[in-house]
């Protein structure tokens, strides 16, 4: 397809792969699968039954022996039971080391499909076909896969880079508006931590970006993928750089936990970014204008920028237990300026609470 954009991830390593972005890209799938593949399992959620069937049919027309497996919607897909069911499907169909899995869906499906691919025969190829904005710019890129347990989210997983990622932008046409807006939080995050041109593009057409049909949307997706690709690639050499992708996430994870996972991830990340921007400012590291810009950009696309003011003990407790914090010291990715992320370790509890007061609303 002539108008496809290719973004390379992991260049220089033996697991480098392409993220292909464009519209109507199914024809690209066989090339991304690579040579030697005979059997392909297409994993999809109930909402994408037709799309999964189209992918299966198309692979069949290209000579593959293709199967589909429907998995429960959303987080229901990321369980040991569902993974075990897919291992059973692979076993009964005789999948070998040279066969492959294709994940068609949001981040929950790409996480599950990637995990099953990582574990089947200690690793078979997976091509991700993300269909939510979040999965395109974040979950499907970078090689982290995983499932949940009763004790928490993403506690079981593996690092298993995909053989390729296919972002078919036309999939976004059916995505519910709130899921699209939620994904914009990660796009804006990429703008603050690495590529301020993203912020300029969003600000130039807030309404079009919020609706998802503005002319800048494709470039926003490509720039966000490029940010993640750069960070993930650099991280292969200098580990811990990847941490900057967690901007806003320490507070967001705590908020998600306190709210019993009833919030969309991007909405929590949006509040979390305003929180950590305020924390950066209170620590004397970030100027007021950049903090204000967090609020205006995020609110401009319909994301929340404040949170109820009576939850501090629970939030603080949840942040202290976050698996990303090391030992007992709370760690935050902060901003020193636009595109200048830094680290703040063990900030004074009064500073943490003051940042919370700054985002509290009723
Ligand atoms: N591996 C990583 O690096 C990484 C990074 C970020 C997030 N994640 C994971 O991603 C998951 C969240 O992903 P998500 O936000 O995409 O959620 P999701 O997979 O639950 O998708 C959201 C909803 O949209 C539906 N949907 C998906 N695509 C659609 C389409 N094109 N049209 C209509 N409906 C569609 C889904 O069925 C679901 O109900 C979490 O489990 C999170 O842990 C992983
Ligand atoms: Zn996130």
Coordinates of C-alpha atoms and ligand atoms in Angstrom, one line a residue:
X1 CA 0.0 0.0 0.0
X2 CA 1.5 3.2 -1.2
X3 CA 0.5 5.5 1.6
X4 CA 1.8 3.3 4.5
X5 CA 4.3 4.8 7.0
X6 CA 6.9 2.4 8.5
X7 CA 8.5 3.0 11.9
X8 CA 11.4 0.8 12.9
X9 CA 11.6 -0.5 16.5
X10 CA 14.8 -2.0 17.9
X11 CA 17.1 -1.2 15.0
X12 CA 20.5 -2.7 15.7
X13 CA 19.1 -5.6 17.7
X14 CA 18.2 -9.0 16.2
X15 CA 14.6 -8.5 17.2
X16 CA 14.0 -5.3 15.2
X17 CA 10.5 -4.9 13.6
X18 CA 8.3 -2.5 11.7
X19 CA 5.2 -0.7 12.8
X20 CA 3.2 0.0 9.7
X21 CA 0.6 2.8 9.8
X22 CA -2.0 3.5 7.2
X23 CA -5.5 2.5 6.0
X24 CA -6.6 -0.8 4.6
X25 CA -3.3 -2.5 5.3
X26 CA -4.3 -6.2 5.4
X27 CA -2.2 -6.9 2.4
X28 CA 0.9 -6.1 4.5
X29 CA 0.2 -8.9 6.9
X30 CA 1.9 -11.9 5.1
X31 CA 5.2 -9.9 4.8
X32 CA 5.1 -9.0 8.5
X33 CA 4.6 -12.6 9.4
X34 CA 7.8 -13.5 7.7
X35 CA 8.8 -16.7 5.9
X36 CA 8.2 -20.3 7.0
X37 CA 4.8 -19.7 8.7
X38 CA 2.1 -22.2 7.9
X39 CA -0.4 -21.9 10.6
X40 CA -1.8 -18.7 12.1
X41 CA -4.1 -18.2 15.0
X42 CA -6.0 -14.9 14.9
X43 CA -7.1 -13.8 18.4
X44 CA -9.9 -11.2 18.7
X45 CA -12.6 -10.0 21.1
X46 CA -16.4 -10.3 20.5
X47 CA -16.6 -6.7 19.3
X48 CA -14.1 -7.5 16.4
X49 CA -15.6 -10.8 15.2
X50 CA -16.1 -9.5 11.7
X51 CA -12.6 -8.0 11.5
X52 CA -11.0 -11.2 12.9
X53 CA -12.9 -13.2 10.3
X54 CA -11.7 -10.9 7.5
X55 CA -8.1 -11.4 8.7
X56 CA -8.6 -15.2 8.8
X57 CA -10.1 -15.2 5.4
X58 CA -7.4 -13.1 3.9
X59 CA -4.7 -15.2 5.4
X60 CA -6.4 -18.3 4.0
X61 CA -6.4 -16.7 0.5
X62 CA -2.7 -16.2 0.9
X63 CA -2.2 -19.9 1.5
X64 CA -1.9 -20.0 5.3
X65 CA -3.8 -22.4 7.4
X66 CA -5.6 -19.8 9.5
X67 CA -7.8 -20.2 12.6
X68 CA -9.7 -17.7 14.8
X69 CA -10.1 -17.7 18.6
X70 CA -12.6 -15.3 20.2
X71 CA -11.6 -14.2 23.7
X72 CA -13.7 -12.3 26.3
X73 CA -13.9 -8.5 26.0
X74 CA -11.5 -6.1 27.7
X75 CA -9.6 -7.3 30.8
X76 CA -11.5 -10.5 30.7
X77 CA -9.1 -11.6 28.0
X78 CA -6.0 -11.3 30.2
X79 CA -6.4 -14.3 32.4
X80 CA -4.6 -17.6 32.9
X81 CA -7.8 -19.5 32.0
X82 CA -8.0 -17.7 28.6
X83 CA -4.3 -18.2 27.9
X84 CA -4.6 -21.9 28.7
X85 CA -7.6 -22.2 26.4
X86 CA -5.5 -20.8 23.6
X87 CA -2.6 -23.1 24.3
X88 CA -5.1 -25.9 23.9
X89 CA -6.2 -24.5 20.5
X90 CA -2.5 -24.3 19.4
X91 CA -1.8 -27.8 20.6
X92 CA -4.8 -29.4 18.9
X93 CA -4.0 -27.6 15.6
X94 CA -0.4 -28.7 15.8
X95 CA 1.3 -25.3 15.9
X96 CA 5.1 -25.5 15.6
X97 CA 7.9 -23.1 16.4
X98 CA 7.6 -21.7 12.9
X99 CA 3.9 -20.8 13.1
X100 CA 2.4 -17.6 14.3
X101 CA -0.3 -15.7 16.2
X102 CA -2.0 -12.5 15.2
X103 CA -3.6 -10.3 17.9
X104 CA -6.5 -8.2 16.6
X105 CA -7.9 -5.8 19.2
X106 CA -7.2 -3.4 21.9
X107 CA -4.3 -3.6 24.4
X108 CA -5.9 -6.4 26.3
X109 CA -5.9 -8.6 23.3
X110 CA -2.4 -7.7 22.1
X111 CA -1.1 -8.3 25.7
X112 CA -2.8 -11.7 25.7
X113 CA -1.8 -12.7 22.2
X114 CA 1.7 -11.6 22.9
X115 CA 1.9 -13.6 26.1
X116 CA 0.5 -16.7 24.5
X117 CA 3.1 -16.3 21.7
X118 CA 5.9 -15.8 24.2
X119 CA 5.0 -18.9 26.0
X120 CA 4.0 -21.4 23.3
X121 CA 7.1 -23.6 22.6
X122 CA 9.1 -20.8 24.4
X123 CA 8.2 -18.3 21.8
X124 CA 6.6 -18.1 18.4
X125 CA 6.1 -15.1 16.2
X126 CA 3.3 -12.6 16.9
X127 CA 2.0 -9.8 14.7
X128 CA -0.1 -7.3 16.5
X129 CA -3.0 -5.6 14.8
X130 CA -4.1 -2.9 17.4
X131 CA -7.6 -1.5 17.0
X132 CA -7.7 1.1 19.8
X133 CA -5.7 4.3 19.9
X134 CA -4.0 3.1 23.1
X135 CA -3.0 -0.1 21.6
X136 CA -1.6 1.6 18.5
X137 CA 0.6 4.1 20.3
X138 CA 1.4 2.1 23.4
X139 CA 0.4 -1.5 24.2
X140 CA 1.2 -3.2 20.8
X141 CA 4.6 -1.5 20.5
X142 CA 7.5 -2.4 22.7
X143 CA 7.3 -6.1 23.4
X144 CA 5.8 -6.2 26.9
X145 CA 3.1 -8.8 27.2
X146 CA 1.1 -10.1 30.1
X147 CA -2.0 -11.3 31.9
X148 CA -3.6 -10.5 35.2
X149 CA -4.1 -12.6 38.3
X150 CA -6.6 -12.2 41.1
X151 CA -3.9 -10.3 43.0
X152 CA -3.4 -7.6 40.5
X153 CA -2.9 -6.4 36.9
X154 CA 0.0 -7.5 34.7
X155 CA 1.7 -9.6 37.4
X156 CA 2.5 -12.4 35.0
X157 CA 4.2 -11.6 31.7
X158 CA 7.1 -11.9 29.4
X159 CA 9.2 -9.6 27.2
X160 CA 8.5 -10.8 23.6
X161 CA 8.9 -8.3 20.8
X162 CA 6.4 -8.8 18.0
X163 CA 7.5 -9.7 14.4
X164 CA 5.5 -6.6 13.3
X165 CA 2.7 -4.3 14.1
X166 CA -0.1 -3.2 11.7
X167 CA -2.0 0.0 12.6
X168 CA -4.9 0.1 10.3
X169 CA -6.3 3.6 11.0
X170 CA -9.7 2.7 9.6
X171 CA -10.2 0.5 12.7
X172 CA -10.6 3.6 14.8
X173 CA -13.9 4.6 13.0
X174 CA -15.8 2.1 15.1
X175 CA -14.0 2.8 18.4
X176 CA -16.2 4.3 21.1
X177 CA -15.5 8.0 21.5
X178 CA -14.5 7.7 25.2
X179 CA -12.0 5.0 24.3
X180 CA -10.5 7.2 21.6
X181 CA -10.2 10.2 24.0
X182 CA -8.7 8.0 26.7
X183 CA -6.0 7.0 24.2
X184 CA -5.2 10.6 23.6
X185 CA -3.7 10.8 27.1
X186 CA -0.8 8.7 26.0
X187 CA -0.4 10.8 22.8
X188 CA -0.3 14.0 24.9
X189 CA 2.2 12.2 27.3
X190 CA 4.5 11.6 24.3
X191 CA 4.2 15.3 23.6
X192 CA 5.3 16.4 27.0
X193 CA 8.1 13.8 27.5
X194 CA 9.7 13.9 24.1
X195 CA 8.0 15.6 21.1
X196 CA 6.4 19.0 21.8
X197 CA 5.3 19.1 18.1
X198 CA 2.5 16.7 19.3
X199 CA 1.2 19.4 21.6
X200 CA 1.3 22.1 18.9
X201 CA -0.7 19.7 16.6
X202 CA -3.3 19.0 19.3
X203 CA -3.7 22.7 20.2
X204 CA -4.1 23.7 16.6
X205 CA -7.3 21.5 16.2
X206 CA -8.6 20.5 19.6
X207 CA -12.1 19.7 18.3
X208 CA -10.9 17.6 15.3
X209 CA -8.4 15.7 17.5
X210 CA -11.0 15.1 20.2
X211 CA -13.5 13.8 17.6
X212 CA -10.8 11.7 16.0
X213 CA -11.4 12.8 12.4
X214 CA -9.2 15.9 12.3
X215 CA -6.4 16.0 9.7
X216 CA -3.7 15.8 12.3
X217 CA -4.8 12.5 13.8
X218 CA -2.6 10.3 11.6
X219 CA 0.5 12.4 12.2
X220 CA -0.2 12.4 16.0
X221 CA -0.4 8.6 16.0
X222 CA 2.8 8.3 13.9
X223 CA 4.7 10.8 16.1
X224 CA 3.6 9.0 19.3
X225 CA 4.6 5.6 17.9
X226 CA 8.0 7.1 16.9
X227 CA 8.5 8.4 20.5
X228 CA 7.8 4.9 21.9
X229 CA 9.9 3.3 19.2
X230 CA 12.9 5.6 20.0
X231 CA 12.6 5.1 23.8
X232 CA 12.2 1.3 23.5
X233 CA 15.2 1.1 21.1
X234 CA 17.4 3.3 23.3
X235 CA 16.4 1.3 26.3
X236 CA 17.9 -1.8 24.8
X237 CA 21.3 -0.1 25.3
X238 CA 20.6 2.2 28.3
X239 CA 18.1 0.4 30.4
X240 CA 15.8 2.5 32.6
X241 CA 15.3 5.1 29.8
X242 CA 12.0 3.3 29.2
X243 CA 10.9 4.6 32.6
X244 CA 10.0 8.0 31.1
X245 CA 7.0 6.3 29.4
X246 CA 5.6 6.1 32.9
X247 CA 5.2 9.8 33.1
X248 CA 1.9 10.4 35.1
X249 CA 1.5 6.7 35.8
X250 CA 2.5 6.4 39.5
X251 CA -0.5 8.6 40.5
X252 CA -2.6 7.1 37.7
X253 CA -2.1 3.5 38.9
X254 CA -3.0 4.5 42.4
X255 CA -6.1 6.3 41.2
X256 CA -7.1 3.3 39.2
X257 CA -6.7 1.0 42.2
X258 CA -8.6 3.4 44.6
X259 CA -11.4 3.5 42.0
X260 CA -11.5 -0.3 41.7
X261 CA -10.5 0.0 38.0
X262 CA -13.7 1.7 37.0
X263 CA -11.8 4.6 35.3
X264 CA -10.4 4.3 31.8
X265 CA -6.6 4.1 31.9
X266 CA -6.1 7.3 29.9
X267 CA -8.4 9.3 32.1
X268 CA -6.3 8.3 35.1
X269 CA -3.1 9.0 33.2
X270 CA -4.5 12.5 32.4
X271 CA -5.0 13.3 36.1
X272 CA -1.7 11.7 36.9
X273 CA 0.2 13.9 34.5
X274 CA -1.4 17.1 36.0
X275 CA -0.4 15.7 39.4
X276 CA 3.2 15.1 38.5
X277 CA 3.5 18.4 36.7
X278 CA 2.3 20.1 39.9
X279 CA 4.8 18.0 41.8
X280 CA 7.6 19.0 39.4
X281 CA 6.6 22.7 39.9
X282 CA 6.5 22.4 43.7
X283 CA 9.9 20.7 43.7
X284 CA 11.2 23.8 41.9
X285 CA 11.8 22.0 38.7
X286 CA 9.1 23.1 36.2
X287 CA 7.7 26.5 35.4
X288 CA 4.0 27.5 35.8
X289 CA 3.4 27.8 32.0
X290 CA 4.2 24.2 31.3
X291 CA 1.9 23.1 34.2
X292 CA -0.9 25.3 32.8
X293 CA -0.3 23.7 29.4
X294 CA -1.0 20.3 30.8
X295 CA -4.4 21.4 32.0
X296 CA -5.3 23.3 28.8
X297 CA -4.3 20.5 26.3
X298 CA -5.8 17.7 28.3
X299 CA -9.1 19.5 29.1
X300 CA -9.1 20.7 25.5
X301 CA -9.5 17.1 24.2
X302 CA -12.0 16.2 26.9
X303 CA -9.8 14.5 29.5
X304 CA -10.1 15.1 33.3
X305 CA -7.5 17.2 35.0
X306 CA -8.6 17.0 38.7
X307 CA -9.8 14.5 41.2
X308 CA -11.8 14.5 44.4
X309 CA -10.0 15.9 47.4
X310 CA -10.7 13.3 50.1
X311 CA -8.7 10.3 49.0
X312 CA -5.1 11.2 50.0
X313 CA -4.4 8.4 52.5
X314 CA -5.6 5.7 50.1
X315 CA -3.8 7.2 47.1
X316 CA -0.6 7.7 49.1
X317 CA -0.8 4.1 50.3
X318 CA -1.4 2.8 46.8
X319 CA 1.5 4.8 45.3
X320 CA 3.8 3.4 48.0
X321 CA 2.9 -0.1 47.0
X322 CA 3.3 0.5 43.3
X323 CA 5.5 -2.2 41.8
X324 CA 7.5 0.4 39.9
X325 CA 8.7 2.0 43.1
X326 CA 12.0 0.7 44.3
X327 CA 12.2 -0.4 48.0
X328 CA 10.5 2.1 50.2
X329 CA 11.4 5.2 48.2
X330 CA 8.7 6.6 46.0
X331 CA 10.0 7.4 42.5
X332 CA 8.5 9.7 40.0
X333 CA 9.2 10.6 36.4
X334 CA 9.0 14.4 36.5
X335 CA 9.5 17.2 34.0
X336 CA 12.3 19.8 34.1
X337 CA 11.0 21.4 30.9
X338 CA 9.1 20.4 27.8
X339 CA 10.7 17.2 26.5
X340 CA 13.1 17.1 29.5
X341 CA 12.0 14.3 31.7
X342 CA 13.9 13.7 35.0
X343 CA 13.6 11.6 38.1
X344 CA 12.4 12.6 41.6
X345 CA 13.2 10.1 44.3
X346 CA 11.8 10.0 47.8
X347 CA 10.1 13.4 47.7
X348 CA 9.0 14.9 51.1
X349 CA 5.4 13.6 51.9
X350 CA 4.3 17.2 52.4
X351 CA 5.3 18.0 48.8
X352 CA 3.3 14.9 47.6
X353 CA 0.3 16.1 49.5
X354 CA 0.6 19.7 48.3
X355 CA 0.6 18.4 44.7
X356 CA -2.6 16.5 45.5
X357 CA -4.2 19.6 46.9
X358 CA -3.3 21.4 43.7
X359 CA -5.4 18.9 41.6
X360 CA -8.2 18.5 44.1
X361 CA -11.7 19.4 43.0
X362 CA -15.1 18.5 44.3
Ligands
LIG1 N1 2.1 -4.1 26.9 C1 2.2 -2.8 27.1 O1 3.3 -2.2 27.0 C2 1.0 -2.1 27.5 C3 1.0 -0.7 27.5 C4 -0.2 0.0 27.8 C5 -1.3 -0.7 28.1 N2 -1.3 -2.0 28.1 C6 -2.6 -2.8 28.4 O2 -3.5 -2.4 27.4 C7 -4.8 -2.7 28.0 C8 -5.8 -1.6 27.7 O3 -5.9 -1.5 26.3 P1 -7.2 -0.8 25.6 O4 -7.4 0.5 26.2 O5 -7.0 -0.9 24.1 O6 -8.4 -1.7 26.1 P2 -9.3 -2.9 25.5 O7 -8.4 -3.9 24.8 O8 -10.1 -3.3 26.6 O9 -10.2 -2.2 24.4 C9 -11.2 -1.2 24.8 C10 -12.6 -1.6 24.3 O10 -12.7 -1.3 23.0 C11 -13.2 -2.4 22.2 N3 -12.6 -2.2 20.9 C12 -11.3 -2.4 20.5 N4 -11.1 -2.0 19.3 C13 -12.3 -1.6 18.8 C14 -12.7 -1.1 17.6 N5 -11.8 -0.8 16.6 N6 -14.0 -0.8 17.4 C15 -14.9 -1.0 18.4 N7 -14.5 -1.4 19.6 C16 -13.2 -1.8 19.8 C17 -12.7 -3.6 23.0 O11 -13.5 -4.7 22.7 C18 -12.9 -3.1 24.4 O12 -14.2 -3.2 24.9 C19 -4.6 -2.9 29.5 O13 -4.8 -4.2 29.9 C20 -3.1 -2.5 29.7 O14 -2.5 -3.2 30.8 C21 -0.2 -2.7 27.8
LIG2 ZN1 -0.4 4.1 30.1

